[in-house]
PDB file of C-alpha atoms and ligand atoms in Angstrom:
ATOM      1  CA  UNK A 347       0.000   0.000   0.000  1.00 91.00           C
ATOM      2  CA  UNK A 348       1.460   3.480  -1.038  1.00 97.00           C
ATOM      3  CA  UNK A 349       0.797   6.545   1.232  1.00 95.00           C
ATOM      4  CA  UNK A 350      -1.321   7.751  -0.721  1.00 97.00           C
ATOM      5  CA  UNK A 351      -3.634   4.747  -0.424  1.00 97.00           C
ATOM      6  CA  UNK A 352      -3.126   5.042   3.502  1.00 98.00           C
ATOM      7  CA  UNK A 353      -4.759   8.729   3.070  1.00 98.00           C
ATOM      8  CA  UNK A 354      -7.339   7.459   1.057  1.00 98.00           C
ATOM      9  CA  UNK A 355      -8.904   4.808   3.534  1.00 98.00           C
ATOM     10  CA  UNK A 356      -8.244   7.537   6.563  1.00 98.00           C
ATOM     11  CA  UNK A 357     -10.195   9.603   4.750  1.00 98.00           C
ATOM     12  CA  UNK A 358     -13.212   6.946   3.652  1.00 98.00           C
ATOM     13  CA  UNK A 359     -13.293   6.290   7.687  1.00 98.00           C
ATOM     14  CA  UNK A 360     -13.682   9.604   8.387  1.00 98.00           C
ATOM     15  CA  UNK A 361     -17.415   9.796   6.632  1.00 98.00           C
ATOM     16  CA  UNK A 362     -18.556   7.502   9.661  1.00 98.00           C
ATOM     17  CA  UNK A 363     -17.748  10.541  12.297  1.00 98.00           C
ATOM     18  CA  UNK A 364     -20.211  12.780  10.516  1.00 98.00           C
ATOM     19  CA  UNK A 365     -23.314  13.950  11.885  1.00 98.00           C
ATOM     20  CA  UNK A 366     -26.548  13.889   8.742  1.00 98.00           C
ATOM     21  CA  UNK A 367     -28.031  17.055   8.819  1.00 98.00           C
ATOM     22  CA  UNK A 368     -25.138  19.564   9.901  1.00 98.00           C
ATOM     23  CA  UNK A 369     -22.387  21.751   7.979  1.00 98.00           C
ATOM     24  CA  UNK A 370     -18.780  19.980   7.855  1.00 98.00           C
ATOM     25  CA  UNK A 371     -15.531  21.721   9.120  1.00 98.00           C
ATOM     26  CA  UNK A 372     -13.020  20.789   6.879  1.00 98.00           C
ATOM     27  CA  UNK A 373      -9.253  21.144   6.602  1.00 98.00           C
ATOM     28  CA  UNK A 374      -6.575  21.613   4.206  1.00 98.00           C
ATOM     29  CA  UNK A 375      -3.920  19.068   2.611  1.00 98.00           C
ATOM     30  CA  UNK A 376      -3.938  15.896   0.662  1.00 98.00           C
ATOM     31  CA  UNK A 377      -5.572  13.455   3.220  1.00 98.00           C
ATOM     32  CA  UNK A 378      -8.501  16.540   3.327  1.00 98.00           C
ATOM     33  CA  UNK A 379      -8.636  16.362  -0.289  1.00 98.00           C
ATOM     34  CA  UNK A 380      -8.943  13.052  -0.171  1.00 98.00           C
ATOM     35  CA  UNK A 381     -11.869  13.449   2.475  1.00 98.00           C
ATOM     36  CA  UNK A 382     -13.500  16.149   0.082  1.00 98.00           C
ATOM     37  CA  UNK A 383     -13.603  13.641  -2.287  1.00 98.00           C
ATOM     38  CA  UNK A 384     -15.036  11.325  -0.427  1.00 98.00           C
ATOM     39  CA  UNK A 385     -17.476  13.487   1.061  1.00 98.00           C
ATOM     40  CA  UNK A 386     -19.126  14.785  -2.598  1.00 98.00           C
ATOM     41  CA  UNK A 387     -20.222  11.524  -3.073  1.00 98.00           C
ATOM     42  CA  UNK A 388     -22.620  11.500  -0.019  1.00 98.00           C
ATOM     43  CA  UNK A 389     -23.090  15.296  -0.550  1.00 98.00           C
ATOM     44  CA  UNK A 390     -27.055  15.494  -0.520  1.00 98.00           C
ATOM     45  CA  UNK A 391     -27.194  14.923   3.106  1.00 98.00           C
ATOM     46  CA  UNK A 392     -25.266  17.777   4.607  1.00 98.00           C
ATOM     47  CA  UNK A 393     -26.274  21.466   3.954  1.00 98.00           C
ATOM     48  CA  UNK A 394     -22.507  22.065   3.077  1.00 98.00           C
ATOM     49  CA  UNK A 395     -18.946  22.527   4.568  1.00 98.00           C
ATOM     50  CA  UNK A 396     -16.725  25.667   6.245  1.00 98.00           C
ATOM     51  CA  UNK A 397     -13.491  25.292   4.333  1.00 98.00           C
ATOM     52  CA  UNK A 398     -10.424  25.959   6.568  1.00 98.00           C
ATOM     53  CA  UNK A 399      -8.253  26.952   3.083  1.00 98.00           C
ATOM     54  CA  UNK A 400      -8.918  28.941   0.264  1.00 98.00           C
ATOM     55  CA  UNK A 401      -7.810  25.450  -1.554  1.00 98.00           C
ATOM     56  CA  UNK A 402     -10.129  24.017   0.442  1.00 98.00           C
ATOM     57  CA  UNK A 403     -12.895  26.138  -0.891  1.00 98.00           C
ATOM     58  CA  UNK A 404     -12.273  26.074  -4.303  1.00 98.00           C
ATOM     59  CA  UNK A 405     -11.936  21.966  -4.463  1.00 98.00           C
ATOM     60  CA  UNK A 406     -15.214  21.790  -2.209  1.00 98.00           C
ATOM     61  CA  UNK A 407     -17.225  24.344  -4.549  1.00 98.00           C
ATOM     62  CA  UNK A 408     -15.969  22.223  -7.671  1.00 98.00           C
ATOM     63  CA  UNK A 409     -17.655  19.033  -5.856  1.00 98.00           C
ATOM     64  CA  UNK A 410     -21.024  21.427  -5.998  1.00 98.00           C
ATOM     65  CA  UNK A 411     -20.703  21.183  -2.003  1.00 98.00           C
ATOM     66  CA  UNK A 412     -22.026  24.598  -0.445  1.00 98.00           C
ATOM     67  CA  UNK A 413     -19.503  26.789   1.350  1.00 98.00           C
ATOM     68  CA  UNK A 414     -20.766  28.459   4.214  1.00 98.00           C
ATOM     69  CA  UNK A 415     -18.741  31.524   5.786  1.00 98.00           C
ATOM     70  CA  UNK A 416     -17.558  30.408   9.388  1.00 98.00           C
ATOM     71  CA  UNK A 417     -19.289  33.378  10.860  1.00 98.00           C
ATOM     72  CA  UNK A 418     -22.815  32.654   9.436  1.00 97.00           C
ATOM     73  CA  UNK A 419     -22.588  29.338  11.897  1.00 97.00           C
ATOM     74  CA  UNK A 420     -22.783  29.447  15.366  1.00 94.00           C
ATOM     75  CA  UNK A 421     -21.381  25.502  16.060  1.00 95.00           C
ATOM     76  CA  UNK A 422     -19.919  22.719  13.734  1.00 98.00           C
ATOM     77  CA  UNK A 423     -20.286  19.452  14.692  1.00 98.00           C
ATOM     78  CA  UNK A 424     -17.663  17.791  13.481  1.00 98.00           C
ATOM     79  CA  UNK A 425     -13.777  19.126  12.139  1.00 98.00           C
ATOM     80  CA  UNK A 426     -11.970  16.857  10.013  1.00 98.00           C
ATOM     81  CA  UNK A 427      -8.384  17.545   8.999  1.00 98.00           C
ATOM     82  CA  UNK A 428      -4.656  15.925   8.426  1.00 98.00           C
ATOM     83  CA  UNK A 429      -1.610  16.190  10.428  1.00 98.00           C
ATOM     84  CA  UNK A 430       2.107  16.803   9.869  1.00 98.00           C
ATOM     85  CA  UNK A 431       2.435  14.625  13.145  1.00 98.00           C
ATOM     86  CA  UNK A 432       0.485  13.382  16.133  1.00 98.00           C
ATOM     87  CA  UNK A 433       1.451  12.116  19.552  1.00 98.00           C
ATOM     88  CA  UNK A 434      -0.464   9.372  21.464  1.00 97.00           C
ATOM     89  CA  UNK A 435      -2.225  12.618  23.517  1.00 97.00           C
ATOM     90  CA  UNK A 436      -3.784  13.249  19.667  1.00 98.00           C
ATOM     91  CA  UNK A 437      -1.628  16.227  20.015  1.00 98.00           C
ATOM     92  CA  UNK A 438      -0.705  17.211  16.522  1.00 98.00           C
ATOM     93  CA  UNK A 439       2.090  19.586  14.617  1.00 98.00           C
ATOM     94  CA  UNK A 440       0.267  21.010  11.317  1.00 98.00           C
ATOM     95  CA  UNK A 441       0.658  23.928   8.946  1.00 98.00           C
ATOM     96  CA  UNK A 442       2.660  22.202   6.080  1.00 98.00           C
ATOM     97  CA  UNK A 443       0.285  23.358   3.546  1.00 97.00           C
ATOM     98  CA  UNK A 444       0.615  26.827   5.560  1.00 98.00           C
ATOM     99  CA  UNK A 445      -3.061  26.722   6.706  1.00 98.00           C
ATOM    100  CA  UNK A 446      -2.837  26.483   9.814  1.00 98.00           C
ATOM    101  CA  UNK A 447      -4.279  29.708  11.658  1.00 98.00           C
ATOM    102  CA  UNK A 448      -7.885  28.816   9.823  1.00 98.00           C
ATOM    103  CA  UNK A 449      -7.112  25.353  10.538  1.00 98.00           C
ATOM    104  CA  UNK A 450      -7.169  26.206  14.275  1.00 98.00           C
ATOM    105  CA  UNK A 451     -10.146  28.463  14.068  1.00 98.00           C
ATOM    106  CA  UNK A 452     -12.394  26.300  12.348  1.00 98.00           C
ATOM    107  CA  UNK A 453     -11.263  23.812  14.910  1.00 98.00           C
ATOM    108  CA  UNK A 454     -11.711  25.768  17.867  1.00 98.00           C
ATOM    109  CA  UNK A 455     -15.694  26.075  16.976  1.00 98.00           C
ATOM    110  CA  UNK A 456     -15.954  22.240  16.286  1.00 98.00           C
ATOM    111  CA  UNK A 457     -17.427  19.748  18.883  1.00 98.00           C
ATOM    112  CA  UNK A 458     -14.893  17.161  17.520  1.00 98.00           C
ATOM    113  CA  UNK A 459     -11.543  17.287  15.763  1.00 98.00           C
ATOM    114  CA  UNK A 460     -11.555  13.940  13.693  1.00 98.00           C
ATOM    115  CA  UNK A 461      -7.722  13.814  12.859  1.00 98.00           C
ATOM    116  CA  UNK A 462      -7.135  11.440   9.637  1.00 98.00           C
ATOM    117  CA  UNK A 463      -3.535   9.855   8.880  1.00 98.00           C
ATOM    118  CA  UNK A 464      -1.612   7.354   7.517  1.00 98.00           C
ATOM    119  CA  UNK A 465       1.291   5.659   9.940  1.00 97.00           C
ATOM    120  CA  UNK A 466       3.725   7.714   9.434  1.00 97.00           C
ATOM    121  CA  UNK A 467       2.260  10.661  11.099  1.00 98.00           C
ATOM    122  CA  UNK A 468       2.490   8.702  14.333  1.00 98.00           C
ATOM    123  CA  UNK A 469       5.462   9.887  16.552  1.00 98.00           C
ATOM    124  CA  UNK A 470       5.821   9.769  20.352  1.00 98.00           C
ATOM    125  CA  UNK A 471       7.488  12.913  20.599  1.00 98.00           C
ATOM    126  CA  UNK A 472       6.695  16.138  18.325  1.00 98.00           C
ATOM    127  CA  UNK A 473       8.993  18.310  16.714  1.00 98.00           C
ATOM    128  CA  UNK A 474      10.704  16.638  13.777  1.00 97.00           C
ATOM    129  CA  UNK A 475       8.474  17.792  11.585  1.00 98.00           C
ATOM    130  CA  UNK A 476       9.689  21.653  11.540  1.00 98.00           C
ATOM    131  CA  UNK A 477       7.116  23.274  12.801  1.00 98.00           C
ATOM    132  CA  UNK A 478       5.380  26.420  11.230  1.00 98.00           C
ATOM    133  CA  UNK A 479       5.001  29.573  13.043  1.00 98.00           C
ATOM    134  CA  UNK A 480       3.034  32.268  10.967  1.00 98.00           C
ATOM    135  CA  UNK A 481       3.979  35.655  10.968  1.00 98.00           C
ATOM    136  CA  UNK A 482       2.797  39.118  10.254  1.00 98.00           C
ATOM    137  CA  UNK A 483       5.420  40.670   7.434  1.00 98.00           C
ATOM    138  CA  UNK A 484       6.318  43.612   9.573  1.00 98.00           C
ATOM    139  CA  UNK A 485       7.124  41.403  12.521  1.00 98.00           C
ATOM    140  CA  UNK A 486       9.634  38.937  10.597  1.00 98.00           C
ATOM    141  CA  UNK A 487      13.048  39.952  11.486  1.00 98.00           C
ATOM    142  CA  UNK A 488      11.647  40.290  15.305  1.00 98.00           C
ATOM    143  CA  UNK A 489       9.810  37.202  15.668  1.00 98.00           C
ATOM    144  CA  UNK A 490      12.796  35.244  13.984  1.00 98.00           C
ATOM    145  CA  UNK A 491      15.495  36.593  16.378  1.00 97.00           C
ATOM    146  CA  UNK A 492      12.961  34.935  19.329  1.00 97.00           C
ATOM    147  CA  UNK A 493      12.329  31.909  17.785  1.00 97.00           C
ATOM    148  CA  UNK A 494      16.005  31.606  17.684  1.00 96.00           C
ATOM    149  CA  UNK A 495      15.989  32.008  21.470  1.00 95.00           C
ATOM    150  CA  UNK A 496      13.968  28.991  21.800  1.00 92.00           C
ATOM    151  CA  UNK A 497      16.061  27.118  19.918  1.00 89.00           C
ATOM    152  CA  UNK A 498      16.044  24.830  16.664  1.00 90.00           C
ATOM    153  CA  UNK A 499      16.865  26.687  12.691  1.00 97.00           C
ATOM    154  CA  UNK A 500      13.634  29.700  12.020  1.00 98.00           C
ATOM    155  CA  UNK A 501      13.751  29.137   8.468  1.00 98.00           C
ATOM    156  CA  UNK A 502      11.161  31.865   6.414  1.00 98.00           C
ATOM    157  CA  UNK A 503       9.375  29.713   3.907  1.00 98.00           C
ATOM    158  CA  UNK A 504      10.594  31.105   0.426  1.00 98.00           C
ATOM    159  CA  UNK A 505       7.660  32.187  -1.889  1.00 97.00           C
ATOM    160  CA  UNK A 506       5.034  31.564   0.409  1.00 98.00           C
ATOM    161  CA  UNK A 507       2.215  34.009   1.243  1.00 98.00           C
ATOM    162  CA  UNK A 508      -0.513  32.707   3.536  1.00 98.00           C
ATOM    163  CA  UNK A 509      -4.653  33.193   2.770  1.00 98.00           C
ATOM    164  CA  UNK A 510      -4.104  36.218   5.404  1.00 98.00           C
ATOM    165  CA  UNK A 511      -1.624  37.788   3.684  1.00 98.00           C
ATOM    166  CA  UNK A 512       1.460  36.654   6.025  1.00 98.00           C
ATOM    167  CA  UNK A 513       4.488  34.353   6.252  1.00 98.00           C
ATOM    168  CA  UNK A 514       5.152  31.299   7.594  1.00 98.00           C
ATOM    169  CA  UNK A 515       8.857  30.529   9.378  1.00 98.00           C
ATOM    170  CA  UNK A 516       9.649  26.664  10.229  1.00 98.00           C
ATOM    171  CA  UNK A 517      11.511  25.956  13.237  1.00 98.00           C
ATOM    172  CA  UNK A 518      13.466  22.904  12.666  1.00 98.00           C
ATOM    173  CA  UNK A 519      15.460  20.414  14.776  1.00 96.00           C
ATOM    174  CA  UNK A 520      12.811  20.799  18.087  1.00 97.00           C
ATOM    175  CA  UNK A 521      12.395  17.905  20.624  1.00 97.00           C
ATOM    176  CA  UNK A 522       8.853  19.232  21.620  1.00 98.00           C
ATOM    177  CA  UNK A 523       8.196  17.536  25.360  1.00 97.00           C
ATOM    178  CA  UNK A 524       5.635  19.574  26.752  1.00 98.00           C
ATOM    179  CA  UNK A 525       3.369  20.785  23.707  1.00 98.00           C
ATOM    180  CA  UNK A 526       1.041  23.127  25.652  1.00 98.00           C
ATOM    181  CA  UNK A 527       3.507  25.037  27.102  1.00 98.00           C
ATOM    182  CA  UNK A 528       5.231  25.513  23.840  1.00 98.00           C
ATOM    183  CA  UNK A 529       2.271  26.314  22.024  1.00 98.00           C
ATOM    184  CA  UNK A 530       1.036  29.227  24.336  1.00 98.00           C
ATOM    185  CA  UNK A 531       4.796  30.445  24.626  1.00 98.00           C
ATOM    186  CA  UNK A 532       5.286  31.199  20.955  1.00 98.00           C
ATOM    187  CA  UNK A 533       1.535  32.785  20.750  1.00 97.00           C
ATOM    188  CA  UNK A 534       3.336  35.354  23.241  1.00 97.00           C
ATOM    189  CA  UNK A 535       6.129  36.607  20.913  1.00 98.00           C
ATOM    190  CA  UNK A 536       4.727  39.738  19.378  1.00 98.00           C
ATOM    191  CA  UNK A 537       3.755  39.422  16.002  1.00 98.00           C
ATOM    192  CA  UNK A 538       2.956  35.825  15.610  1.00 98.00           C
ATOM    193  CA  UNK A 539      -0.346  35.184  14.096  1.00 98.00           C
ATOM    194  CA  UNK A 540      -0.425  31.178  15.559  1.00 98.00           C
ATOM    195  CA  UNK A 541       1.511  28.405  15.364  1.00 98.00           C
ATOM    196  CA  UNK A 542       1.549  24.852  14.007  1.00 98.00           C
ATOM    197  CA  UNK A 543       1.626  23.243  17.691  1.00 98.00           C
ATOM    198  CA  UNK A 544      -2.250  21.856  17.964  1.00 98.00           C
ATOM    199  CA  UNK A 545      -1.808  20.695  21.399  1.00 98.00           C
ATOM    200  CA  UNK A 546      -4.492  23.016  23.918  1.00 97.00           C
ATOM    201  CA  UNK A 547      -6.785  21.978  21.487  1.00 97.00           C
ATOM    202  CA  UNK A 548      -6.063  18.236  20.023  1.00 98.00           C
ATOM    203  CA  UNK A 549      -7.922  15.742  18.241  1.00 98.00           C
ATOM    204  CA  UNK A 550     -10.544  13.686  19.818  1.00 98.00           C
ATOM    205  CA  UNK A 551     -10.282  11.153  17.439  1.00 98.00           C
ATOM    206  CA  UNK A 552      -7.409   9.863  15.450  1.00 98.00           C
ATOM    207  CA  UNK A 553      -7.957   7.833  12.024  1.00 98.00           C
ATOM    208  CA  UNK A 554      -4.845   6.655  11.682  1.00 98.00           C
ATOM    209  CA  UNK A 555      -4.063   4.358   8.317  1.00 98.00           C
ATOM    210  CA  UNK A 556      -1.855   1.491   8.586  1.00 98.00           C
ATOM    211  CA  UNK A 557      -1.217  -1.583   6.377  1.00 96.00           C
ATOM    212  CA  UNK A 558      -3.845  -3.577   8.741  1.00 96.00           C
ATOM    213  CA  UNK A 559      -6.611  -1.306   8.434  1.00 98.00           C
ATOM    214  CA  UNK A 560      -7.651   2.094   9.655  1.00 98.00           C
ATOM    215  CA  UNK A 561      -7.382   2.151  13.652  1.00 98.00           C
ATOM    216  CA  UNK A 562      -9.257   4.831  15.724  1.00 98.00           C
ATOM    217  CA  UNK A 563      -7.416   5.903  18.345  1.00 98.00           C
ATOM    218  CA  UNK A 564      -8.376   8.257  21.111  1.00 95.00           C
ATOM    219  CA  UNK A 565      -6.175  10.246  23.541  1.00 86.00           C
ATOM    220  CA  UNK A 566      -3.876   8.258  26.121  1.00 79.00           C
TER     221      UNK A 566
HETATM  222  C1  5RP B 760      -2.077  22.020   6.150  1.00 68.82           C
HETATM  223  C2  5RP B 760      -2.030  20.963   7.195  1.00 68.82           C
HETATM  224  C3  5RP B 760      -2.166  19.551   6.756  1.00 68.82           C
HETATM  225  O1  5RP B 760      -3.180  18.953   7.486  1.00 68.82           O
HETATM  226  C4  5RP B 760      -0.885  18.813   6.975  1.00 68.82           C
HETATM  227  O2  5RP B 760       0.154  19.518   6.352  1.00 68.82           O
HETATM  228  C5  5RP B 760      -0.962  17.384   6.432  1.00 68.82           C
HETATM  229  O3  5RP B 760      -0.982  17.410   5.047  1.00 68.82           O
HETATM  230  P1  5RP B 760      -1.129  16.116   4.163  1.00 68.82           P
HETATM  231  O4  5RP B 760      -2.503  15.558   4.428  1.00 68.82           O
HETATM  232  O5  5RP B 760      -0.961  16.623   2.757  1.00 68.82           O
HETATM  233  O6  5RP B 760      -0.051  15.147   4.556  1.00 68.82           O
HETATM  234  O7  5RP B 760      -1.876  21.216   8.361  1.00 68.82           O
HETATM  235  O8  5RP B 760      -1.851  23.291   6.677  1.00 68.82           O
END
């Protein structure tokens, strides 16, 4: 099985967490895309999705799946998104795709995060993924002279503008043993947006792909 067919059957488990009747929070990413997929074929019994990407929107409208704006719903049921990695907490790096401040809004107004994966998103300790940290332009030079205080390489990502209109630096070479704290320090530097660490608010599920079928795993 490739990893791409390890995204695919995440994804196809995923349409069992939905509730009938309400709007779909949905990420941004290949395993989403693969959900998005999945999802226009039992279209006709949701009202429609909040997309968490402007990729996201565009691939749901071409499945003819409404796109509601986040602030014209007042709860989601149900989030379902990729990872970049997750911990047996369901505590999760993400932001490779450089989504991740709608990411963890649509989230944060979900009843459930359904996290979908294939294997090798599975780590026991975060932080070798290099983890995104997205910035307002003016703030760059600052906010990478403080990640450097932290420690691990700020690299800017080259070319890359987010949906909002900012940038994204990836701090590499972290061994990332207490998540929470680490999320909620970065948020304190001025002039970060958010960052990648998905840990005050995890998953509640994890649909993680392996070569003996699609496990569901739930916090330790
Ligand atoms: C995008 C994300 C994605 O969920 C994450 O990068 C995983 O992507 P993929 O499903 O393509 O492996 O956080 O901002």
């Amino acid at each position: 099985m490739t990893q791409d067919d390890l995204k695919q059957a995440a994804a196809r488990a995923a349409l069992a967490q939905l509730v009938e009747g309400e709007i779909v929070g949905v990420g941004t990413g290949s395993t989403a895309n693969y959900f998005i997929d999945q999802l226009a074929t039992i279209r006709e019994r949701f009202p429609g999705a909040v997309a968490s990407s402007e990729a996201t929107r565009s691939r749901l409208e071409k499945h003819q799946i409404r796109v509601f704006d986040l602030n014209e719903v007042d709860s989601l049921a149900v989030y379902v998104d990729g990872a970049d990695e997750i911990n047996g907490r369901l505590q999760m790096i993400k932001g490779g795709g450089g989504a991740l401040t709608r990411e963890k809004i649509v989230a944060a107004v979900a009843d459930k995060f359904v996290c979908i994966a294939d294997q090798a998103k599975r780590v026991s300790v975060l932080g070798r993924f290099p983890l995104p940290v997205e910035v307002l332009p003016m703030a760059l030079g600052h906010v990478r002279r403080e990640l450097a205080k932290i420690g691990g390489t700020p690299r800017v990502r080259e070319g890359f503008v987010t949906d909002n209109g900012n940038l994204i630096i990836d701090l590499a070479g972290l061994e990332i043993v207490d998540p929470p704290a680490l999320e909620s320090r970065l948020n304190q530097i001025v002039g970060v947006v958010t960052n990648g660490l998905f840990a005050r608010r995890g998953a509640d599920v994890c649909l993680l792909a392996t070569a003996d079928g699609v496990l569901t795993l739930t916090a330790d």
